[in-house]
Amino acid sequence: MKTLRLTSGDRAILLHSRFFSRLARATVEAILADTTVSTHEEHDVLFREQERIDEVFFVLSGLVRLYRLGKDGREADVAVFQRGDMFGVNAMFLNHRATANAQAAEPSIVARVESRRLSQLAAEETDVAQALLEVVCHHGKMTEDCLADDRLLTAPQRVANYILSHCPNGSETFSFRLPFQKNVLAGKLGLAPEALSRAFSMLRPSGVVVKGRVIEIRNRQALEEF
Amino acid sequence: MKTLRLTSGDRAILLHSRFFSRLARATVEAILADTTVSTHEEHDVLFREQERIDEVFFVLSGLVRLYRLGKDGREADVAVFQRGDMFGVNAMFLNHRATANAQAAEPSIVARVESRRLSQLAAEETDVAQALLEVVCHHGKMTEDCLADDRLLTAPQRVANYILSHCPNGSETFSFRLPFQKNVLAGKLGLAPEALSRAFSMLRPSGVVVKGRVIEIRNRQALEEF
DNA sequence: GAAGTTGTTTGATCAAGGTCAATTTCCGGC
DNA sequence: GCCGGAAATTGACCTTGATCAAACAACTTC
C-alpha cells in the first residue's frame, strides 16, 4: 500500500459521488483537506471484520468487496463498491468496528478520510449529516434488496434482474459490458461462479447472449417475464 | 386503526429506545410533541413498499414485520421489530418511499412521529442527526447479518446462533421463551416454518428441547460447536 | 504464434430447503 | 377438564444450487 495525495482527477470523481455531490464546495474542501490515497493490489485486504477503523473510504478506481467469513473459511460477499462509492462509513456509528472484511477485487485506488474530521464537520453542518444519512440509507437499501432477492428469487431471476437494471428504458435490444469479472458478479448475487454460468445459460432461450464480459439482450420482454 | 395520544407508559418505552435514550429531555419532548398512536389488529398493513410515508414509527407493543413480495405472491421478511424499536426511518432519506411492506405480526400499538418534524429537529441539533445515524446503521448491520447468515449458514446453524444470542453469558444451561410465534422466527431467519421445525429437531441431539414457545438449552457448548 | 495461467462453462452428484399433505400438539375459551 | 381452532411437527417428494471434476475459452507473457 502506497500513500499519496489526491489528484484533480480524483477530486472530480469524488465531487460526483453520492456523498459529495450535494455538499457546498467549502464543505467538500474541508472534508478533503487531509485525504490520503492508497493503492492496492488485487486481493489486498483493507480492513477486517470487527477491526477498529478510524477512516471512511472512497473507491477512486478498481473494485472493493465487503465479505463475511464462515467458520469453514467460506466467504460471502455483502457489498461490492465501484469507482465513486463510499464505504466503511457505518463503522463511525457502530463503535468504530468494521462489520465486514474489505478486499480489493481488482487493483484499486482508494481515498481515505479521517472519520474524526468527518464527525466534527457533521456536528457543525447539518448538510454533512444529511449526506451521511443518505449514503447509509442507500447502502441499507442495497443490502435489503440482496436479502429479499436471495429469499424470493431463483438464480436466473436474479441475473435477469441484474441485467434489466443495466438496461436503458425503452430499449428492446441492448448490450452492455460487465464492469468486473463474472466471479465478482457471482459473489454480488450470492452465487457460486458455476451457478452464475448456469443461470446465464438458462437465460439464453430468453434472448441473452454472453460474449466474454459483454452481455447482449435480444428480447427485453422475455427477460422481464423470466 | 384508532388514533390516540401517548400515555406515560408509552413515553417510558420510547425514552428507553435506542433512538431516544441518548437525547436531551427537551429534544425528546420536541420530537414527541405531536406524536400519534395507532392500534393495529394482527395482519394489518401499516404501509406498502414504494408507498410515500411521511412518518417514522415506533413499536409500543406487539410486533411489526417488514417484508418484500415476490411476483408469485410469496413474502420474504427483511426485518422484525419489537417493543421500543423504531422503523420506517430510512424512507426519510430515500425520497420518502418505503423500501418494504410493514405489517402487524401480532395485535400492535405503534407511535408515529411526523418525519418533517424530525427532519427540522435533525437540521437544528446534531444530536438528533447522530441518533438517527446510529439507528440507521444498526438496522443496516442487522440486515447485513441476515444476508451473511443466509449465505454462509445452514438452517440449524442459524437457529443455533439465534438461541445463543439469547443466552446469558456464562450459563451452561438456560431456557427462554420466544417473544413471538415460531412462524415469525422462521420468517426472520429466512426459513419456511417446516424448515424451522426440522432445524429444531436437528438440534435436539445437541441438547435443545422445545416446549411450545419455551426453548430449553441443556448443553451450551454443543450448541456453540454446531 | 506458442505456451502457460486464469477464468468460465459444462457434467455429475449430492445436500439443503421448499412445497404439499397428514398428523399431532398447543393454546384459549367455555 | 373439554373442545375447537390454530400452530407446529413430521413425512414424502421435488427443485435449486453447492461441490468437485473435466474441458474449454480467454488472456497474458515470451
mmCIF file of N, CA and C in Angstrom, chain B residues 35-107:
data_model
loop_
_atom_site.group_PDB
_atom_site.id
_atom_site.type_symbol
_atom_site.label_atom_id
_atom_site.label_comp_id
_atom_site.label_asym_id
_atom_site.label_seq_id
_atom_site.Cartn_x
_atom_site.Cartn_y
_atom_site.Cartn_z
ATOM 1 N N THR B 35 -46.904 13.467 18.552
ATOM 2 C CA THR B 35 -46.917 12.045 18.246
ATOM 3 C C THR B 35 -48.327 11.482 18.357
ATOM 4 N N THR B 36 -48.675 10.636 17.400
ATOM 5 C CA THR B 36 -49.951 9.945 17.487
ATOM 6 C C THR B 36 -49.692 8.471 17.722
ATOM 7 N N VAL B 37 -50.726 7.794 18.177
ATOM 8 C CA VAL B 37 -50.616 6.366 18.483
ATOM 9 C C VAL B 37 -51.716 5.646 17.736
ATOM 10 N N SER B 38 -51.343 4.551 17.098
ATOM 11 C CA SER B 38 -52.371 3.777 16.402
ATOM 12 C C SER B 38 -52.344 2.339 16.909
ATOM 13 N N THR B 39 -53.507 1.721 16.924
ATOM 14 C CA THR B 39 -53.567 0.311 17.292
ATOM 15 C C THR B 39 -53.884 -0.494 16.041
ATOM 16 N N HIS B 40 -53.309 -1.657 15.974
ATOM 17 C CA HIS B 40 -53.449 -2.465 14.767
ATOM 18 C C HIS B 40 -53.772 -3.903 15.136
ATOM 19 N N GLU B 41 -54.724 -4.476 14.396
ATOM 20 C CA GLU B 41 -55.004 -5.903 14.530
ATOM 21 C C GLU B 41 -53.873 -6.683 13.872
ATOM 22 N N GLU B 42 -53.787 -7.953 14.257
ATOM 23 C CA GLU B 42 -52.828 -8.819 13.540
ATOM 24 C C GLU B 42 -53.164 -8.819 12.050
ATOM 25 N N HIS B 43 -52.147 -8.800 11.223
ATOM 26 C CA HIS B 43 -52.230 -8.786 9.755
ATOM 27 C C HIS B 43 -52.513 -7.397 9.160
ATOM 28 N N ASP B 44 -52.822 -6.413 10.015
ATOM 29 C CA ASP B 44 -52.998 -5.056 9.445
ATOM 30 C C ASP B 44 -51.721 -4.619 8.745
ATOM 31 N N VAL B 45 -51.866 -3.994 7.590
ATOM 32 C CA VAL B 45 -50.707 -3.442 6.876
ATOM 33 C C VAL B 45 -50.586 -1.963 7.229
ATOM 34 N N LEU B 46 -49.409 -1.559 7.678
ATOM 35 C CA LEU B 46 -49.185 -0.159 8.050
ATOM 36 C C LEU B 46 -48.823 0.680 6.830
ATOM 37 N N PHE B 47 -47.917 0.136 6.012
ATOM 38 C CA PHE B 47 -47.618 0.797 4.735
ATOM 39 C C PHE B 47 -47.104 -0.250 3.758
ATOM 40 N N ARG B 48 -47.083 0.120 2.490
ATOM 41 C CA ARG B 48 -46.648 -0.810 1.446
ATOM 42 C C ARG B 48 -45.368 -0.325 0.782
ATOM 43 N N GLU B 49 -44.657 -1.282 0.226
ATOM 44 C CA GLU B 49 -43.410 -0.970 -0.481
ATOM 45 C C GLU B 49 -43.684 0.066 -1.561
ATOM 46 N N GLN B 50 -42.796 1.044 -1.682
ATOM 47 C CA GLN B 50 -42.841 2.131 -2.675
ATOM 48 C C GLN B 50 -43.832 3.235 -2.299
ATOM 49 N N GLU B 51 -44.631 3.001 -1.290
ATOM 50 C CA GLU B 51 -45.612 3.994 -0.849
ATOM 51 C C GLU B 51 -44.884 5.172 -0.216
ATOM 52 N N ARG B 52 -45.430 6.375 -0.411
ATOM 53 C CA ARG B 52 -44.849 7.535 0.249
ATOM 54 C C ARG B 52 -45.214 7.499 1.728
ATOM 55 N N ILE B 53 -44.220 7.646 2.591
ATOM 56 C CA ILE B 53 -44.533 7.726 4.014
ATOM 57 C C ILE B 53 -43.894 8.974 4.611
ATOM 58 N N ASP B 54 -44.647 9.686 5.403
ATOM 59 C CA ASP B 54 -44.211 10.958 5.963
ATOM 60 C C ASP B 54 -44.099 10.900 7.483
ATOM 61 N N GLU B 55 -44.007 9.684 7.998
ATOM 62 C CA GLU B 55 -43.889 9.497 9.441
ATOM 63 C C GLU B 55 -42.800 8.490 9.710
ATOM 64 N N VAL B 56 -42.262 8.523 10.929
ATOM 65 C CA VAL B 56 -41.434 7.410 11.382
ATOM 66 C C VAL B 56 -42.224 6.735 12.498
ATOM 67 N N PHE B 57 -41.922 5.484 12.728
ATOM 68 C CA PHE B 57 -42.764 4.644 13.578
ATOM 69 C C PHE B 57 -41.973 4.025 14.718
ATOM 70 N N PHE B 58 -42.660 3.837 15.833
ATOM 71 C CA PHE B 58 -42.078 3.129 16.974
ATOM 72 C C PHE B 58 -43.081 2.092 17.436
ATOM 73 N N VAL B 59 -42.583 0.902 17.737
ATOM 74 C CA VAL B 59 -43.461 -0.142 18.268
ATOM 75 C C VAL B 59 -43.602 0.067 19.780
ATOM 76 N N LEU B 60 -44.840 0.266 20.239
ATOM 77 C CA LEU B 60 -45.071 0.411 21.686
ATOM 78 C C LEU B 60 -45.410 -0.935 22.302
ATOM 79 N N SER B 61 -46.109 -1.755 21.518
ATOM 80 C CA SER B 61 -46.336 -3.138 21.961
ATOM 81 C C SER B 61 -46.661 -3.956 20.720
ATOM 82 N N GLY B 62 -46.441 -5.258 20.849
ATOM 83 C CA GLY B 62 -46.721 -6.142 19.725
ATOM 84 C C GLY B 62 -45.487 -6.341 18.875
ATOM 85 N N LEU B 63 -45.723 -6.482 17.559
ATOM 86 C CA LEU B 63 -44.654 -6.907 16.664
ATOM 87 C C LEU B 63 -44.970 -6.423 15.261
ATOM 88 N N VAL B 64 -43.989 -5.847 14.604
ATOM 89 C CA VAL B 64 -44.180 -5.412 13.217
ATOM 90 C C VAL B 64 -43.118 -6.052 12.345
ATOM 91 N N ARG B 65 -43.557 -6.611 11.234
ATOM 92 C CA ARG B 65 -42.578 -7.215 10.328
ATOM 93 C C ARG B 65 -42.533 -6.430 9.028
ATOM 94 N N LEU B 66 -41.335 -6.270 8.480
ATOM 95 C CA LEU B 66 -41.189 -5.684 7.160
ATOM 96 C C LEU B 66 -40.955 -6.831 6.199
ATOM 97 N N TYR B 67 -41.657 -6.817 5.067
ATOM 98 C CA TYR B 67 -41.466 -7.901 4.118
ATOM 99 C C TYR B 67 -41.553 -7.385 2.687
ATOM 100 N N ARG B 68 -40.889 -8.116 1.786
ATOM 101 C CA ARG B 68 -40.988 -7.851 0.357
ATOM 102 C C ARG B 68 -41.860 -8.948 -0.236
ATOM 103 N N LEU B 69 -42.513 -8.609 -1.336
ATOM 104 C CA LEU B 69 -43.366 -9.563 -2.041
ATOM 105 C C LEU B 69 -42.711 -10.020 -3.331
ATOM 106 N N GLY B 70 -42.769 -11.313 -3.615
ATOM 107 C CA GLY B 70 -42.309 -11.802 -4.900
ATOM 108 C C GLY B 70 -43.450 -11.755 -5.899
ATOM 109 N N LYS B 71 -43.115 -11.887 -7.169
ATOM 110 C CA LYS B 71 -44.145 -11.862 -8.205
ATOM 111 C C LYS B 71 -45.197 -12.939 -8.002
ATOM 112 N N ASP B 72 -44.768 -14.046 -7.389
ATOM 113 C CA ASP B 72 -45.694 -15.159 -7.199
ATOM 114 C C ASP B 72 -46.503 -15.047 -5.910
ATOM 115 N N GLY B 73 -46.411 -13.899 -5.255
ATOM 116 C CA GLY B 73 -47.192 -13.715 -4.047
ATOM 117 C C GLY B 73 -46.484 -14.142 -2.770
ATOM 118 N N ARG B 74 -45.322 -14.754 -2.932
ATOM 119 C CA ARG B 74 -44.588 -15.167 -1.727
ATOM 120 C C ARG B 74 -44.020 -13.950 -1.009
ATOM 121 N N GLU B 75 -43.843 -14.080 0.273
ATOM 122 C CA GLU B 75 -43.333 -12.985 1.091
ATOM 123 C C GLU B 75 -41.998 -13.358 1.694
ATOM 124 N N ALA B 76 -41.111 -12.384 1.768
ATOM 125 C CA ALA B 76 -39.830 -12.603 2.439
ATOM 126 C C ALA B 76 -39.645 -11.510 3.480
ATOM 127 N N ASP B 77 -39.555 -11.898 4.727
ATOM 128 C CA ASP B 77 -39.306 -10.908 5.776
ATOM 129 C C ASP B 77 -37.911 -10.330 5.609
ATOM 130 N N VAL B 78 -37.775 -9.037 5.855
ATOM 131 C CA VAL B 78 -36.450 -8.436 5.824
ATOM 132 C C VAL B 78 -36.098 -7.793 7.172
ATOM 133 N N ALA B 79 -37.095 -7.658 8.045
ATOM 134 C CA ALA B 79 -36.832 -7.165 9.412
ATOM 135 C C ALA B 79 -38.056 -7.442 10.273
ATOM 136 N N VAL B 80 -37.836 -7.587 11.570
ATOM 137 C CA VAL B 80 -38.922 -7.751 12.529
ATOM 138 C C VAL B 80 -38.643 -6.788 13.677
ATOM 139 N N PHE B 81 -39.665 -6.004 14.075
ATOM 140 C CA PHE B 81 -39.465 -5.004 15.124
ATOM 141 C C PHE B 81 -40.346 -5.277 16.337
ATOM 142 N N GLN B 82 -39.726 -5.174 17.508
ATOM 143 C CA GLN B 82 -40.431 -5.422 18.757
ATOM 144 C C GLN B 82 -40.573 -4.118 19.527
ATOM 145 N N ARG B 83 -41.130 -4.231 20.737
ATOM 146 C CA ARG B 83 -41.367 -3.060 21.548
ATOM 147 C C ARG B 83 -40.116 -2.198 21.689
ATOM 148 N N GLY B 84 -40.305 -0.885 21.467
ATOM 149 C CA GLY B 84 -39.189 0.072 21.594
ATOM 150 C C GLY B 84 -38.470 0.329 20.287
ATOM 151 N N ASP B 85 -38.676 -0.544 19.311
ATOM 152 C CA ASP B 85 -37.937 -0.382 18.052
ATOM 153 C C ASP B 85 -38.536 0.700 17.168
ATOM 154 N N MET B 86 -37.656 1.401 16.493
ATOM 155 C CA MET B 86 -38.023 2.432 15.525
ATOM 156 C C MET B 86 -37.956 1.824 14.142
ATOM 157 N N PHE B 87 -38.861 2.185 13.262
ATOM 158 C CA PHE B 87 -38.788 1.670 11.891
ATOM 159 C C PHE B 87 -39.388 2.658 10.903
ATOM 160 N N GLY B 88 -39.080 2.423 9.633
ATOM 161 C CA GLY B 88 -39.594 3.323 8.598
ATOM 162 C C GLY B 88 -38.799 4.609 8.487
ATOM 163 N N VAL B 89 -37.698 4.710 9.255
ATOM 164 C CA VAL B 89 -36.932 5.953 9.277
ATOM 165 C C VAL B 89 -36.104 6.139 7.998
ATOM 166 N N ASN B 90 -35.691 5.040 7.395
ATOM 167 C CA ASN B 90 -34.863 5.174 6.203
ATOM 168 C C ASN B 90 -35.592 5.885 5.063
ATOM 169 N N ALA B 91 -36.926 5.790 5.039
ATOM 170 C CA ALA B 91 -37.694 6.455 3.984
ATOM 171 C C ALA B 91 -37.450 7.970 3.965
ATOM 172 N N MET B 92 -37.164 8.543 5.126
ATOM 173 C CA MET B 92 -36.875 9.987 5.183
ATOM 174 C C MET B 92 -35.756 10.368 4.219
ATOM 175 N N PHE B 93 -34.829 9.417 4.011
ATOM 176 C CA PHE B 93 -33.643 9.731 3.208
ATOM 177 C C PHE B 93 -33.644 8.987 1.886
ATOM 178 N N LEU B 94 -34.763 8.379 1.566
ATOM 179 C CA LEU B 94 -34.889 7.656 0.297
ATOM 180 C C LEU B 94 -36.155 8.141 -0.398
ATOM 181 N N ASN B 95 -36.213 9.459 -0.599
ATOM 182 C CA ASN B 95 -37.345 10.086 -1.277
ATOM 183 C C ASN B 95 -38.694 9.757 -0.660
ATOM 184 N N HIS B 96 -38.710 9.562 0.653
ATOM 185 C CA HIS B 96 -39.955 9.262 1.359
ATOM 186 C C HIS B 96 -40.683 8.032 0.829
ATOM 187 N N ARG B 97 -39.918 7.086 0.305
ATOM 188 C CA ARG B 97 -40.535 5.864 -0.216
ATOM 189 C C ARG B 97 -40.198 4.681 0.672
ATOM 190 N N ALA B 98 -41.202 3.949 1.081
ATOM 191 C CA ALA B 98 -40.971 2.751 1.895
ATOM 192 C C ALA B 98 -40.222 1.708 1.071
ATOM 193 N N THR B 99 -39.267 1.045 1.710
ATOM 194 C CA THR B 99 -38.495 0.018 0.985
ATOM 195 C C THR B 99 -39.101 -1.365 1.149
ATOM 196 N N ALA B 100 -40.140 -1.480 1.970
ATOM 197 C CA ALA B 100 -40.782 -2.788 2.178
ATOM 198 C C ALA B 100 -42.213 -2.547 2.666
ATOM 199 N N ASN B 101 -42.998 -3.605 2.719
ATOM 200 C CA ASN B 101 -44.318 -3.543 3.321
ATOM 201 C C ASN B 101 -44.171 -3.718 4.821
ATOM 202 N N ALA B 102 -45.001 -3.039 5.591
ATOM 203 C CA ALA B 102 -44.980 -3.201 7.055
ATOM 204 C C ALA B 102 -46.315 -3.780 7.510
ATOM 205 N N GLN B 103 -46.241 -4.798 8.330
ATOM 206 C CA GLN B 103 -47.467 -5.459 8.789
ATOM 207 C C GLN B 103 -47.353 -5.808 10.268
ATOM 208 N N ALA B 104 -48.483 -5.681 10.986
ATOM 209 C CA ALA B 104 -48.509 -6.102 12.383
ATOM 210 C C ALA B 104 -48.524 -7.625 12.420
ATOM 211 N N ALA B 105 -47.527 -8.239 13.046
ATOM 212 C CA ALA B 105 -47.464 -9.694 13.120
ATOM 213 C C ALA B 105 -48.230 -10.216 14.329
ATOM 214 N N GLU B 106 -48.639 -9.293 15.180
ATOM 215 C CA GLU B 106 -49.490 -9.551 16.343
ATOM 216 C C GLU B 106 -50.311 -8.289 16.511
ATOM 217 N N PRO B 107 -51.338 -8.321 17.363
ATOM 218 C CA PRO B 107 -52.007 -7.053 17.658
ATOM 219 C C PRO B 107 -50.964 -6.087 18.209
#
